[in-house]
Short mmCIF file of C-alpha atoms (C1' of nucleotides) in Angstrom, two decimals:
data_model
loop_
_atom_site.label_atom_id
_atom_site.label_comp_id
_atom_site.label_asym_id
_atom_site.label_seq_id
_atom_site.Cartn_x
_atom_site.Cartn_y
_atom_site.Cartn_z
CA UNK X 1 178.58 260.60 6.87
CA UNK X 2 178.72 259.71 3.12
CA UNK X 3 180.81 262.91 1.09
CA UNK X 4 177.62 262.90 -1.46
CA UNK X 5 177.45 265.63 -3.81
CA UNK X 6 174.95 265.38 -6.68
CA UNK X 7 176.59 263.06 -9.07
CA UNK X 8 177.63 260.96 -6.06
CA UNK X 9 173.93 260.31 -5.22
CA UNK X 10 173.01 259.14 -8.41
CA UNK X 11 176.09 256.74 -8.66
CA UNK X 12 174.69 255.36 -5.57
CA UNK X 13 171.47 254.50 -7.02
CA UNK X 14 172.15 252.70 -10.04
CA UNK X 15 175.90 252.91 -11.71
CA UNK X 16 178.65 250.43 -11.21
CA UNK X 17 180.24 250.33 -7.92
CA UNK X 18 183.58 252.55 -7.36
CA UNK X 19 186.62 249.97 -8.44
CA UNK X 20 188.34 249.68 -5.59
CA UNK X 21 192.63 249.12 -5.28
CA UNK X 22 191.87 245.33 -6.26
CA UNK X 23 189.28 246.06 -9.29
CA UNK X 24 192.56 246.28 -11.65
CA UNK X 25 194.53 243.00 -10.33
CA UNK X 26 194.29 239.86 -12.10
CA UNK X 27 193.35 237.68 -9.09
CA UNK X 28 190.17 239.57 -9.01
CA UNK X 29 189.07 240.11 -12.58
CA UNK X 30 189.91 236.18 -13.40
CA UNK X 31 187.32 234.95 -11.04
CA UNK X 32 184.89 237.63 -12.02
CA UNK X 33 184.95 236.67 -15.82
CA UNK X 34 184.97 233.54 -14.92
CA UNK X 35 181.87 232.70 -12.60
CA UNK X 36 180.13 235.05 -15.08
CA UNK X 37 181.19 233.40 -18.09
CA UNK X 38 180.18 230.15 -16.27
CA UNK X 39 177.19 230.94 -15.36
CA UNK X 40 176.19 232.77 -18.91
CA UNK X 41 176.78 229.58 -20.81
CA UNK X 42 175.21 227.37 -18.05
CA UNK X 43 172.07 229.76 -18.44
CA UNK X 44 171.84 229.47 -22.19
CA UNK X 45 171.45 225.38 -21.88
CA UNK X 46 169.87 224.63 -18.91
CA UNK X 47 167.51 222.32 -21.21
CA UNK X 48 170.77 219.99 -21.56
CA UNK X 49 171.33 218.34 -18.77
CA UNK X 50 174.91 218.88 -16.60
CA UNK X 51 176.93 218.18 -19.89
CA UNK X 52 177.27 221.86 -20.44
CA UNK X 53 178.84 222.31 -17.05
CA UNK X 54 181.41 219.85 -17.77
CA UNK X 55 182.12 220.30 -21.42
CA UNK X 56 185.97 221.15 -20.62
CA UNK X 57 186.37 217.91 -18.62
CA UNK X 58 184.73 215.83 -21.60
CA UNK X 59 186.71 217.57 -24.50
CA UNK X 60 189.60 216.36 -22.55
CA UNK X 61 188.31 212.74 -21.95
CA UNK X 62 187.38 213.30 -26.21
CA UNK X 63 190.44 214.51 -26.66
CA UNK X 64 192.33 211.75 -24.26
CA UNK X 65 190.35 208.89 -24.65
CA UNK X 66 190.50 206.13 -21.40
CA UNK X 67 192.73 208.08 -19.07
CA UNK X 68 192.79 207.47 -15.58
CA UNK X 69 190.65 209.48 -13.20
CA UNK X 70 193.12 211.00 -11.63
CA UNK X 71 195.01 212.59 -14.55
CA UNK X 72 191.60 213.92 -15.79
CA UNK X 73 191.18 215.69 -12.18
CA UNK X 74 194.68 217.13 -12.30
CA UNK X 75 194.15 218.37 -15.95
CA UNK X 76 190.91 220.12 -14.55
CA UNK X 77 192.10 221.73 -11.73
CA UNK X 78 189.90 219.45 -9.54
CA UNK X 79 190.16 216.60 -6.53
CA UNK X 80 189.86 213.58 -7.40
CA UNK X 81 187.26 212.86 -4.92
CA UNK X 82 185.15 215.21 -6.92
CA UNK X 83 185.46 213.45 -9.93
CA UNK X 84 183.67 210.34 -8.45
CA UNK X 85 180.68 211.86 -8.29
CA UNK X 86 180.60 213.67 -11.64
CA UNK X 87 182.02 210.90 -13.42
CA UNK X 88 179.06 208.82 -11.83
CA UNK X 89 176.82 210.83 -12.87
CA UNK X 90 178.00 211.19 -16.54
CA UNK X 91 178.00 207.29 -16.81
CA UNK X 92 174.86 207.44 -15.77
CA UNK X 93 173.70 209.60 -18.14
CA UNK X 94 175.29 207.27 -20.84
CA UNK X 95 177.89 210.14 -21.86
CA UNK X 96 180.95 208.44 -20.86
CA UNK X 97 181.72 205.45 -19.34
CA UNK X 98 184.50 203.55 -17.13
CA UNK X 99 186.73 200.77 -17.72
CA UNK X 100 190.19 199.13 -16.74
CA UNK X 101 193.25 199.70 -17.78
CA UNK X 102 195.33 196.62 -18.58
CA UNK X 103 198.88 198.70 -16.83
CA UNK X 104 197.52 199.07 -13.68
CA UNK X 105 194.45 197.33 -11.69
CA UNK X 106 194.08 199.88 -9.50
CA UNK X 107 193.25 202.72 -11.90
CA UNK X 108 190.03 202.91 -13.96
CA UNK X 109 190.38 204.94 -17.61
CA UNK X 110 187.85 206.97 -18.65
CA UNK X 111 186.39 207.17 -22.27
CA UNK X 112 183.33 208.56 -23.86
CA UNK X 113 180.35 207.28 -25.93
CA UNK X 114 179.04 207.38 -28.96
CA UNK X 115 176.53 209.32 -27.59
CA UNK X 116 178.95 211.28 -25.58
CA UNK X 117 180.99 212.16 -28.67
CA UNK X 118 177.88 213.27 -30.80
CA UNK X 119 177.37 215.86 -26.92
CA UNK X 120 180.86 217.05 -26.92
CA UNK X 121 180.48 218.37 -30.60
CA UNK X 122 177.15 219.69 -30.62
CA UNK X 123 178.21 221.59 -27.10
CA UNK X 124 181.89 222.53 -28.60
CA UNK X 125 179.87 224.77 -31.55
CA UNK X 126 177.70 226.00 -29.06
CA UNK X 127 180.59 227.27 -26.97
CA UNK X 128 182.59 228.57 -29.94
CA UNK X 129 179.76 231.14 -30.36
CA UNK X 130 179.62 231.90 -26.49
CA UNK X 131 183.28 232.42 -26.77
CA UNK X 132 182.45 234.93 -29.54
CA UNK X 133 180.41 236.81 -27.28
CA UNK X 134 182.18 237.01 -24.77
CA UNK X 135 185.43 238.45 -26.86
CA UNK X 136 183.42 241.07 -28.53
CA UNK X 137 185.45 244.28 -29.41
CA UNK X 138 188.76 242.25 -29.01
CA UNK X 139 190.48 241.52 -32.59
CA UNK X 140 191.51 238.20 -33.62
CA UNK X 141 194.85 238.43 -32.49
CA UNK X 142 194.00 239.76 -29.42
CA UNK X 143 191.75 237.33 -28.49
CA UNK X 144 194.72 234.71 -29.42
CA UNK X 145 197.06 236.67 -27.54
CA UNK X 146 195.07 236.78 -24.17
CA UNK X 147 194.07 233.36 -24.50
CA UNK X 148 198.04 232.97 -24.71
CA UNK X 149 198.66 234.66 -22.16
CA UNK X 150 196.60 232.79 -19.76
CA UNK X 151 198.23 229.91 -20.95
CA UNK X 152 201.31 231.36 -18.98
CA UNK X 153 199.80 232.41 -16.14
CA UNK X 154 198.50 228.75 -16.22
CA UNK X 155 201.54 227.47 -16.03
CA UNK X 156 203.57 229.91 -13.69
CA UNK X 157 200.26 228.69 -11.13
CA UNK X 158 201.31 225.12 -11.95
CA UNK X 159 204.95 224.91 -11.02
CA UNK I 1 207.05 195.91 -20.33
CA UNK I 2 206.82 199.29 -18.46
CA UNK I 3 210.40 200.29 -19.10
CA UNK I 4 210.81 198.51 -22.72
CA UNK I 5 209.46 201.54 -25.03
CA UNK I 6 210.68 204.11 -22.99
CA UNK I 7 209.03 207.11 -24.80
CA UNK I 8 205.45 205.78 -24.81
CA UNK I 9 205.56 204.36 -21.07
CA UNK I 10 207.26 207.60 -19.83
CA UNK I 11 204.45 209.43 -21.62
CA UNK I 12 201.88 207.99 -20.69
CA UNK I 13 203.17 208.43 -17.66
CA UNK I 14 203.66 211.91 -16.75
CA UNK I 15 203.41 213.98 -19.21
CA UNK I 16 200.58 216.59 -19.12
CA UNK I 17 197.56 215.25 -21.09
CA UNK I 18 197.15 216.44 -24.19
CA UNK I 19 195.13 219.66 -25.18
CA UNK I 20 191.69 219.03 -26.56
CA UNK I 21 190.15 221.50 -28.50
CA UNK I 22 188.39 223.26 -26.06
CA UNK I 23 191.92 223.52 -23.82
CA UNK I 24 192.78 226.66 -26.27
CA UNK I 25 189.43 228.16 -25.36
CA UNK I 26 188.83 231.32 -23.42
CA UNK I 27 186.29 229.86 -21.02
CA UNK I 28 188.52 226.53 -20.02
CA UNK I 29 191.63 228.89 -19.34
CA UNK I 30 189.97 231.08 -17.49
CA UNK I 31 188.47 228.48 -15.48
CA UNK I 32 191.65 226.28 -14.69
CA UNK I 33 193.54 229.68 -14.28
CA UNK I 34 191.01 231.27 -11.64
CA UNK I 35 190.62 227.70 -9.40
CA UNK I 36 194.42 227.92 -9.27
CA UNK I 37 194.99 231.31 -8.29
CA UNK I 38 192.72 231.41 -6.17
CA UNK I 39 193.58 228.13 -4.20
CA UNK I 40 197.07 229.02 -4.37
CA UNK I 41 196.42 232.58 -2.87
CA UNK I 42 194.84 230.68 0.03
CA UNK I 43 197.12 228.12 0.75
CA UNK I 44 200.03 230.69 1.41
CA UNK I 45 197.31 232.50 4.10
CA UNK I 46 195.98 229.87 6.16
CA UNK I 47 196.72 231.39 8.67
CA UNK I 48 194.66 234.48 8.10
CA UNK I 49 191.36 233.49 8.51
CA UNK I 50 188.39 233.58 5.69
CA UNK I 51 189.64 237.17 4.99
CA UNK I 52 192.27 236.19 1.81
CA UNK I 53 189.34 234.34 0.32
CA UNK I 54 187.12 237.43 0.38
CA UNK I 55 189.89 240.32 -0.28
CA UNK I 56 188.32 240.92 -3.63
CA UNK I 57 184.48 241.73 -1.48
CA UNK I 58 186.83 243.29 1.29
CA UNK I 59 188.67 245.49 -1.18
CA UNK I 60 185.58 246.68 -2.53
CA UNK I 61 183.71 247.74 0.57
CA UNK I 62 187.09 249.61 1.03
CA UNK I 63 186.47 251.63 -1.97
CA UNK I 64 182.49 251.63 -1.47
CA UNK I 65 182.02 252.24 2.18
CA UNK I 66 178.25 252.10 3.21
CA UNK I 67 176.77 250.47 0.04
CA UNK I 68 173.82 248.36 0.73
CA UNK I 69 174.47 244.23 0.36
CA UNK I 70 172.88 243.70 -2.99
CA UNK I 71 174.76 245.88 -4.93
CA UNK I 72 178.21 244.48 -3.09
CA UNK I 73 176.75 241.09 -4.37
CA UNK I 74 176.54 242.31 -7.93
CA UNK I 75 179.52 243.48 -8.36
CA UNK I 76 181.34 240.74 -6.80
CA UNK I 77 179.22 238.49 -8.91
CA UNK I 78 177.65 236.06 -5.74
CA UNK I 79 173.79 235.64 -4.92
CA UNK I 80 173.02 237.85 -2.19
CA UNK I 81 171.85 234.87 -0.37
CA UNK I 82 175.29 233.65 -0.25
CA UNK I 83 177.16 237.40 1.10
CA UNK I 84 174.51 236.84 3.75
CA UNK I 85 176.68 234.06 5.24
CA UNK I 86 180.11 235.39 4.38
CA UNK I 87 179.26 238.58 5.66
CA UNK I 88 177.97 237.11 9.11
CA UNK I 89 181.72 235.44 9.20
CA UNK I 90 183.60 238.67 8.40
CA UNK I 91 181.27 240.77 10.87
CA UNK I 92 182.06 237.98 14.18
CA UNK I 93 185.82 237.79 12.91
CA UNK I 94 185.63 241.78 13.29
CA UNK I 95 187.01 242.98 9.70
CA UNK I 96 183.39 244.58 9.02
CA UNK I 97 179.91 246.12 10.11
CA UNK I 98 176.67 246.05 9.23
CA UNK I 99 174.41 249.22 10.19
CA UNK I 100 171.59 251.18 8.46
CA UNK I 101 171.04 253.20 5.57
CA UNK I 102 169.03 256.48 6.39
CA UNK I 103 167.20 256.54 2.59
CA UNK I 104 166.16 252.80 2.63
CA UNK I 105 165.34 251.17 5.94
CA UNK I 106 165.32 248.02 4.19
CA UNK I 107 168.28 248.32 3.62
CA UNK I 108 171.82 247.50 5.47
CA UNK I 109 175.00 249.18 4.50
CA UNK I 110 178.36 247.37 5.27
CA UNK I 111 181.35 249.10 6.29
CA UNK I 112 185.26 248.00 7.14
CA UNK I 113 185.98 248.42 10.52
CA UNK I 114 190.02 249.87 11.34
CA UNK I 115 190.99 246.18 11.61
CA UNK I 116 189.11 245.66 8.67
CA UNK I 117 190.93 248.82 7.12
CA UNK I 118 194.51 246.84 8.15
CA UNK I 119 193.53 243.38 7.03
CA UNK I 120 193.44 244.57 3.54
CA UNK I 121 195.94 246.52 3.79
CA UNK I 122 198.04 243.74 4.49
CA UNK I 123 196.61 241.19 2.29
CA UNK I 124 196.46 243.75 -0.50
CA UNK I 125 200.01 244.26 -0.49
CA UNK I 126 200.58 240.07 -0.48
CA UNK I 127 198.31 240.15 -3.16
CA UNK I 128 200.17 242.15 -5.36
CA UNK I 129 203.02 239.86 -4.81
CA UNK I 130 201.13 237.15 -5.62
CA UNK I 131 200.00 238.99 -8.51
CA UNK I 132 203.39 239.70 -9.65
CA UNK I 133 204.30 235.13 -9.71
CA UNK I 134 201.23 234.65 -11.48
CA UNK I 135 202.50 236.97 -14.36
CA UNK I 136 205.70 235.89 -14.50
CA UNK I 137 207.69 236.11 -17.93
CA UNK I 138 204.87 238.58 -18.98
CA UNK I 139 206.06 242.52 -19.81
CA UNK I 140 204.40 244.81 -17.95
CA UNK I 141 202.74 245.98 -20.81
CA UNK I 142 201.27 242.27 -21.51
CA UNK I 143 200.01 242.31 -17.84
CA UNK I 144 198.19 245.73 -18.41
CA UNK I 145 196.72 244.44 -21.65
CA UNK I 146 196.10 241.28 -20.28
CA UNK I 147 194.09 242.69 -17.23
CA UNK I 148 192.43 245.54 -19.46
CA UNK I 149 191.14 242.92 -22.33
CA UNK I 150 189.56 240.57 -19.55
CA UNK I 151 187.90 243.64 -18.38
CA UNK I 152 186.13 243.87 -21.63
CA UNK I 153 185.11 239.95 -21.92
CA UNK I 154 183.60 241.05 -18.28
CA UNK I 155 181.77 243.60 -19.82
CA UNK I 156 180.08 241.95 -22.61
CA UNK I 157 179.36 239.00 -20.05
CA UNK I 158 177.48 241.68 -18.26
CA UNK I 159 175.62 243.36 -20.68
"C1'" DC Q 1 144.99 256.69 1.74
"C1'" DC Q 2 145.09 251.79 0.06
"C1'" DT Q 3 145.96 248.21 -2.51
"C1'" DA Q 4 149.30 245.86 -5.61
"C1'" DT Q 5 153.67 245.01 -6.87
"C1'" DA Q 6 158.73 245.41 -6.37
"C1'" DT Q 7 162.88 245.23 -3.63
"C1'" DA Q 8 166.47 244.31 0.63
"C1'" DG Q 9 167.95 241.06 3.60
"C1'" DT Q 10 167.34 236.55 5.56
"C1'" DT Q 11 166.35 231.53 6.08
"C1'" DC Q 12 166.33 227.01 4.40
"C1'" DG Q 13 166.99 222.81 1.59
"C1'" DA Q 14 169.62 221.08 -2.50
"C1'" DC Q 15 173.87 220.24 -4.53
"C1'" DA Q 16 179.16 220.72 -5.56
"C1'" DT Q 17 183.64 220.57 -3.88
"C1'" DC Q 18 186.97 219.56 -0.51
"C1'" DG Q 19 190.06 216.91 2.66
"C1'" DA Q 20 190.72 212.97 5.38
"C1'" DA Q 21 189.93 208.56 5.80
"C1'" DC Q 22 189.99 203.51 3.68
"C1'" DG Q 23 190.60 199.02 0.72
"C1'" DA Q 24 192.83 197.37 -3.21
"C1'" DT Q 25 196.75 197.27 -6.03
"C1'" DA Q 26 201.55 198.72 -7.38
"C1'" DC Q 27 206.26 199.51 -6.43
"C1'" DT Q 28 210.86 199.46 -3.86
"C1'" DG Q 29 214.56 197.56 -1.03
"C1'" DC Q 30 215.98 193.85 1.15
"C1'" DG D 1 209.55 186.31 -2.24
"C1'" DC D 2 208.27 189.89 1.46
"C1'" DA D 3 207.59 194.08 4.21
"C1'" DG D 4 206.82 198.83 3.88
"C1'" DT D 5 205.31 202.56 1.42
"C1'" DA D 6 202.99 204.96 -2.44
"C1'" DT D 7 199.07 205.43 -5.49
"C1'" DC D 8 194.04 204.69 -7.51
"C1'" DG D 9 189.37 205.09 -6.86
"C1'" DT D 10 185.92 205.56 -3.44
"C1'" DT D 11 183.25 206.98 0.75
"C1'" DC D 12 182.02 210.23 4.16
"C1'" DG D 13 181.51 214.53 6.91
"C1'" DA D 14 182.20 219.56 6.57
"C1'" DT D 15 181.64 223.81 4.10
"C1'" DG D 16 180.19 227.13 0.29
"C1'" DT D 17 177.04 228.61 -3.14
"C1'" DC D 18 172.60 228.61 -5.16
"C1'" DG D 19 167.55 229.34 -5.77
"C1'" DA D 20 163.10 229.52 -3.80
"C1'" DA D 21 160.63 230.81 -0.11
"C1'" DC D 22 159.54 234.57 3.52
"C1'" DT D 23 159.32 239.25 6.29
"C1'" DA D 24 159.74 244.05 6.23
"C1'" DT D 25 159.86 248.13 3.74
"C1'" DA D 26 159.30 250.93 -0.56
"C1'" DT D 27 156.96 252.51 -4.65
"C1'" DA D 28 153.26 253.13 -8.13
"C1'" DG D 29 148.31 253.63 -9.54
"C1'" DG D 30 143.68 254.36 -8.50
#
DNA sequence: CCTATATAGTTCGACATCGAACGATACTGC
DNA sequence: GCAGTATCGTTCGATGTCGAACTATATAGG
């Protein structure tokens, strides 16, 4: 027994879903923005490869050059075990590559190559404009201020 | 050697790694900040079940009792291959029901049962909670502004 | 009506991530 | 020096999500 009145019925056919308590909390819009800001930019370069997908992980590498694995996974919010198989797979695909670290045997650093570098540039414009779409209607200093401010919610998450 | 230049060593020790230029970007933030709230969210509710991970789907059926799979799939931005599986889980746990839709006999509407109708209750109030850590040191003002301007970089990701 | 095309839910195989192992190396206290 | 413990990268099995089928129903055009 669905209450539907006339303007009910046609906001079951084709509008937006009702928000429910949990549509206004942060938890919930994060990881909507996210997988569809993900998946947007993923979309618009499928023709290049899985560099696109892990353009934040290289522009750290770029920006970090021959880092150990396991500081890269932290930075990224992933395992370390998950690394190993993207890193492999970036090696293989001549964008980065591995290599010791004289300070400690056990730990292999991480830095990218030439052709890596030329990647992380050509994908950083790319994603400057994507970032541009995706803040339409926001001003300049609002964009800058929730970027900020995610910055903090970052690190509350972190300690 | 490790302890002789004490600034460098400690670092390159443990110091966070440094930001490249895609770390100030809207896309990487809201990333790293939506893999740690949401693994933090479920580490403090293992012992809940799979519900904590899907309080955002849960919270919406909530509000949107009845409403057919694909559209819940939409909105929570999954496949509706994938809500096939969760929603299998969340039906044998007990928390919700699958049953017809009288207009569409394709169709299969999903509704919260009373235990489902608890279960968010509960984890809806923990939420806010966890809400409130997340956005520590931010006004309440900044939080509203916060959570209304990522509702707009949703909306031009949707459009 | 009837045929053609679109849509809802499901199944299935591919792939990503995780967590718990493990071997190699580093560190710490004796 | 040496034993015990911690850490680095890796491997492996389990799980979650995706995208491309497929079945059943709906819708549109002759």
């Amino acid at each position: 027994m669905h209450d539907s009145s006339a303007s009910e019925a046609a906001e079951a056919k084709d509008s937006p879903l009702r928000s429910g308590p949990l549509d206004r909390s942060l938890g919930y819009r994060l990881r909507l923005a996210q997988i569809l800001a993900y998946r947007n930019f993923e979309e618009t370069h499928l023709d290049q490869g899985v560099a696109p997908r892990y353009l934040g992980l290289l522009s750290l590498v770029s920006a970090n050059p021959g880092q150990p694995q396991n500081k890269l996974a932290e930075a990224v919010g992933l395992q370390k075990s998950s690394l190993v198989t993207i890193l492999d797979r970036l090696e293989k695909d001549g964008i980065l590559e591995r290599g010791p670290i004289p300070e400690d045997r056990r730990a292999k650093g991480v830095w990218l190559t030439e052709k890596g570098g030329q990647v992380v540039e050509e994908l950083s414009r790319e994603a400057a404009a994507h970032e541009a779409r995706m803040t339409e209607g926001l001003s300049e200093t609002d964009r800058a201020r929730l970027i900020e401010m995610l910055g903090v919610v970052i690190e509350n998450l972190r300690a």
